[in-house]
CSV table of C-alpha atoms in Angstrom, one decimal:
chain,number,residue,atom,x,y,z
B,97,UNK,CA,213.7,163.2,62.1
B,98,UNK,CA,215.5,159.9,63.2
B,99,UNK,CA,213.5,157.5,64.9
B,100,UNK,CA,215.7,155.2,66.8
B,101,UNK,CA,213.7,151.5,66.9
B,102,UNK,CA,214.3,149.6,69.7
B,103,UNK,CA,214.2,145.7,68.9
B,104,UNK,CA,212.9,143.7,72.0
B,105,UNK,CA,215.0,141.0,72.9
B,106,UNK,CA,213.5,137.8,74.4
B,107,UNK,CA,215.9,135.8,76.6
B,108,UNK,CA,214.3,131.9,76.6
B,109,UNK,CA,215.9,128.1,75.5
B,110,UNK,CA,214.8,126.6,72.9
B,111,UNK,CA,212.5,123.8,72.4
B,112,UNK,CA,215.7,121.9,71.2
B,113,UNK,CA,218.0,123.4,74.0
B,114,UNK,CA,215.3,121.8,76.5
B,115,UNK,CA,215.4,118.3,75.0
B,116,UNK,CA,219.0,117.9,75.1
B,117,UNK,CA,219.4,119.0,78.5
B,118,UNK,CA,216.7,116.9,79.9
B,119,UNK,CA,218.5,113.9,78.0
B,120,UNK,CA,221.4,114.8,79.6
B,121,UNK,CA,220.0,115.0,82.9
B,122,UNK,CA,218.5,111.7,82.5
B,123,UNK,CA,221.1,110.1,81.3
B,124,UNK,CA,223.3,111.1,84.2
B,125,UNK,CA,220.6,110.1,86.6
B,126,UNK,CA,219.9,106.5,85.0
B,127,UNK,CA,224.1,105.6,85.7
B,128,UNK,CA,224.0,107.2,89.3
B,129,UNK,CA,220.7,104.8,89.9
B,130,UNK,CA,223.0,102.1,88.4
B,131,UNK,CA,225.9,102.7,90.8
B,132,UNK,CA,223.4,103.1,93.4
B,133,UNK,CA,221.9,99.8,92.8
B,134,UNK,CA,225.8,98.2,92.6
B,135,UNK,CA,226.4,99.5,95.9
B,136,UNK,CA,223.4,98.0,97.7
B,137,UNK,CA,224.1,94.6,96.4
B,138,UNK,CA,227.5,94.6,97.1
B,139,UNK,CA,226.8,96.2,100.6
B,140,UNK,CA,224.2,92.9,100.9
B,141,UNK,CA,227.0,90.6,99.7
B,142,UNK,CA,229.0,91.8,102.3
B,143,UNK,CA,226.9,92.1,105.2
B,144,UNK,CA,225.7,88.1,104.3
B,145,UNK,CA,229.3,87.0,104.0
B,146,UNK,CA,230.0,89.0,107.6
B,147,UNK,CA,227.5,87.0,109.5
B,148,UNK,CA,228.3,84.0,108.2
B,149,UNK,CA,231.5,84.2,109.2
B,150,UNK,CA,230.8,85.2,112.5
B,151,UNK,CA,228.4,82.2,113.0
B,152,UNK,CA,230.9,79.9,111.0
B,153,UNK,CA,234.0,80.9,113.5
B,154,UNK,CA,232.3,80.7,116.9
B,155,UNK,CA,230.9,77.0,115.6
B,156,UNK,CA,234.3,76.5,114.8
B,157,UNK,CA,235.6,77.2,117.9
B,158,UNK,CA,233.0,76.2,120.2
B,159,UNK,CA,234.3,72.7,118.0
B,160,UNK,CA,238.1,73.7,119.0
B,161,UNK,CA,237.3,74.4,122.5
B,162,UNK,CA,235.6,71.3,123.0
B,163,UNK,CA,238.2,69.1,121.3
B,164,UNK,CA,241.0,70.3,122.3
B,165,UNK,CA,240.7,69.3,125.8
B,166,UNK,CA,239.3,66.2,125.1
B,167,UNK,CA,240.6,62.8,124.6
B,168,UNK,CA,239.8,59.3,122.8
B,169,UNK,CA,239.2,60.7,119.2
B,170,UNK,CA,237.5,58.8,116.9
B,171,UNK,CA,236.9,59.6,113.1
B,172,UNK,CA,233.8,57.7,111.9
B,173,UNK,CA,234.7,56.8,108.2
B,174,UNK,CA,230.7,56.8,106.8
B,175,UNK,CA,227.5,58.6,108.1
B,176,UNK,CA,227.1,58.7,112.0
B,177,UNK,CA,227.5,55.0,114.2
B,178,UNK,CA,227.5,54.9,117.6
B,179,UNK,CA,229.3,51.5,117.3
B,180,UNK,CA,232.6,51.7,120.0
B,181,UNK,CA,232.8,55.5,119.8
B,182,UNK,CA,234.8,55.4,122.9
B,183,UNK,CA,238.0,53.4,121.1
B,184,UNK,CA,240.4,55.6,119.4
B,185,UNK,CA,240.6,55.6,115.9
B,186,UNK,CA,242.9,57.5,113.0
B,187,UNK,CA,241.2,58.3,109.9
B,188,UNK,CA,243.0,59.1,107.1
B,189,UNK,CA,240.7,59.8,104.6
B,190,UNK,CA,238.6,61.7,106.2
B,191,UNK,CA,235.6,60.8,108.0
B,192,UNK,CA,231.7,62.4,108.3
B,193,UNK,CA,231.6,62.3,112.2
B,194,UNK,CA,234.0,62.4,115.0
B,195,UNK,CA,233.9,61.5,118.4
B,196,UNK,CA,235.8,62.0,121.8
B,197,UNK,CA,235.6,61.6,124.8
B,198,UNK,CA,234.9,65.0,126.4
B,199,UNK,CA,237.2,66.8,129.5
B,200,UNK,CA,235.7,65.5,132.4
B,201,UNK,CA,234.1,62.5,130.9
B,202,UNK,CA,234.4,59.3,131.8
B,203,UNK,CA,236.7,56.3,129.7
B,204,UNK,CA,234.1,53.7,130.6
B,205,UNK,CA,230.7,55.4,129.6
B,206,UNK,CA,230.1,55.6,125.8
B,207,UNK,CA,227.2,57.4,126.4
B,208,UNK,CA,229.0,60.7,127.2
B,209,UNK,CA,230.8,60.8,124.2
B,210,UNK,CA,230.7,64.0,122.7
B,211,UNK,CA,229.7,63.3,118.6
B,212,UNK,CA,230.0,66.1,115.6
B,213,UNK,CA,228.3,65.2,112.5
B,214,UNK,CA,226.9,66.4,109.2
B,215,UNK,CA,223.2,66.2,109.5
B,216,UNK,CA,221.9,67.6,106.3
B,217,UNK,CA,223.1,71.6,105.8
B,218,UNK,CA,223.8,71.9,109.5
B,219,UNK,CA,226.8,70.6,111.4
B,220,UNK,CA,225.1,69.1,114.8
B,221,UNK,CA,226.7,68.1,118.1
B,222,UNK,CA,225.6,65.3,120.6
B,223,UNK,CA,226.9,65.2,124.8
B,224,UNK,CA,225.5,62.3,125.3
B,225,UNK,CA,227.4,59.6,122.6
B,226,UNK,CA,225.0,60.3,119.7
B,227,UNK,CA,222.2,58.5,121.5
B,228,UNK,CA,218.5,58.8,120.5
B,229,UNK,CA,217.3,62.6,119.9
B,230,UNK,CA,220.7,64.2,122.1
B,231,UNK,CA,221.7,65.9,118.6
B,232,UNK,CA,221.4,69.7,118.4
B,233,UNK,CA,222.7,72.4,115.4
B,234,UNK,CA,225.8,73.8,115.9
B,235,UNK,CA,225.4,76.4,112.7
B,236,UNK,CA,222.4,78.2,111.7
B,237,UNK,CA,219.6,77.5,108.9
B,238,UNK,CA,221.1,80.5,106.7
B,239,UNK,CA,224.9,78.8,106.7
B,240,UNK,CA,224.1,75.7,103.9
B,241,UNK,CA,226.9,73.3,105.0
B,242,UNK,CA,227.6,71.5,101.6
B,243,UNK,CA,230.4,69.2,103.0
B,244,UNK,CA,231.7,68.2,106.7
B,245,UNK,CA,235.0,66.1,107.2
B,246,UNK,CA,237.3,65.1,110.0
B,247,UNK,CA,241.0,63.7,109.5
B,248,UNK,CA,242.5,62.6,112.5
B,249,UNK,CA,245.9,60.9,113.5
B,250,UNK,CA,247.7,60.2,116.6
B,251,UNK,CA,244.1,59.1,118.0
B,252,UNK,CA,245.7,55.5,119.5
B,253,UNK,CA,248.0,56.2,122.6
B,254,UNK,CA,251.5,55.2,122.5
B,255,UNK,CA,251.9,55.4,118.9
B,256,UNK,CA,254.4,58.3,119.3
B,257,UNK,CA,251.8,60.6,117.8
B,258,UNK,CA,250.4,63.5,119.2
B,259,UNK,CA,246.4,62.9,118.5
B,260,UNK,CA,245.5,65.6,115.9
B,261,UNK,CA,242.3,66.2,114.5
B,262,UNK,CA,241.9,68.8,110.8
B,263,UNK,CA,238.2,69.9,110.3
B,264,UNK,CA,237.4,70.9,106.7
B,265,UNK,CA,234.1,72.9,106.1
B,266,UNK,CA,232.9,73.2,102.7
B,267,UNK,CA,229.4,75.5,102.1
B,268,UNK,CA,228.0,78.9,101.2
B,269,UNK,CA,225.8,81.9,102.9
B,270,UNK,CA,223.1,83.4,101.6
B,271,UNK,CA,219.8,82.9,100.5
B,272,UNK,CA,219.9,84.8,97.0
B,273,UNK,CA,222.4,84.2,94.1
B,274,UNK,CA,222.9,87.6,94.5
B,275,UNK,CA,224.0,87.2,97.9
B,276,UNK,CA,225.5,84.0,98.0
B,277,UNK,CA,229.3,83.7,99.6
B,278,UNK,CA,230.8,80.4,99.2
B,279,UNK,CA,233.1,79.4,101.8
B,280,UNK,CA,235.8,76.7,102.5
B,281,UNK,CA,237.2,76.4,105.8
B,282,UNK,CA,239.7,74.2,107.7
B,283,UNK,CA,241.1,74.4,110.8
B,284,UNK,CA,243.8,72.0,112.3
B,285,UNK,CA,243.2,70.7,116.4
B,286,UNK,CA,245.6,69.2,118.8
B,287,UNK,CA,244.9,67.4,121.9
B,288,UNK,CA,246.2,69.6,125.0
B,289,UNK,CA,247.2,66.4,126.8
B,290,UNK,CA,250.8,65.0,125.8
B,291,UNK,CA,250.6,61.8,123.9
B,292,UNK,CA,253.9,61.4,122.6
């Protein structure tokens, strides 16, 4: 008689089969976590570079807006002096504060002078001629103004000029190194008023 034996197959992975996929799978998962990590910092980068520019170009042209309708400019050379800020004056070099005389103010009051300056990190603005406590920011704590300088020329009337004024903005965003945007910005201003 023929006895047919059946041989019982057992479907399974192997101890081996297991280790490699797991490897695998870990392997994959440790890059993805990577990339992951990548694209949060980036996105971080980006988002602090995107607010400091917004806050950097409406300082900027609050600053614009302001000078360009005024009058009387004024580079000051050194730090901040409220010595004759309301006579013209060109500075080639550049200057650390610059003052004018502001659209409806008045030629014979110094003390409405409207003053930029570098106080610091912050870039600060004065109505009232730089007297006293008058000066308030212009840019937030988070934007770390590094430098601040005016050029002007044309500022004396009749000099066949028309009064000019180029800010230049050197500094960086962020608060990590990770994060951190450096920026340098210039902008060029010119009177509204003829002065040719």
């Amino acid at each position: 008689m023929y006895t047919k034996i059946r041989k019982k197959v057992v479907s399974g992975f192997t101890l081996i089969e297991m280790m490699v996929s797991v490897s695998i799978f870990a392997i994959v998962m440790l890059m993805a976590t990577g990339a992951l990590l990548s694209i949060i910092d980036t996105n971080r980068k980006a988002q602090s570079q995107q607010t400091s520019f917004t806050e950097l170009n409406f300082a900027l042209e609050s600053m614009s807006r302001a000078i360009r309708v005024g009058s009387t400019f004024r580079c000051i050379p050194d730090s901040y002096s409220n010595i004759n800020i309301d006579q013209p004056q060109d500075c080639a070099g550049g200057g650390g504060a610059f003052a004018f005389e502001a659209f409806n103010g008045s030629p014979a009051n110094p003390n409405d002078q409207i003053v930029y300056r570098l106080n610091g990190t912050q870039i600060e603005r004065s109505l009232q001629g730089g007297g006293g406590s008058s000066f308030v920011p212009v840019t937030s704590p988070e934007i770390v103004i590094q430098d601040l300088s005016f050029y002007t020329r044309g500022s004396v009337s009749g000099d066949g000029l028309q009064p000019l004024v180029l800010i230049s903005i050197y500094g960086y965003a962020g608060s990590t190194t990770k994060t951190r945007v450096d920026f340098n910005v210039q902008t060029t201003i010119t009177e509204r008023l003829r002065d040719l």
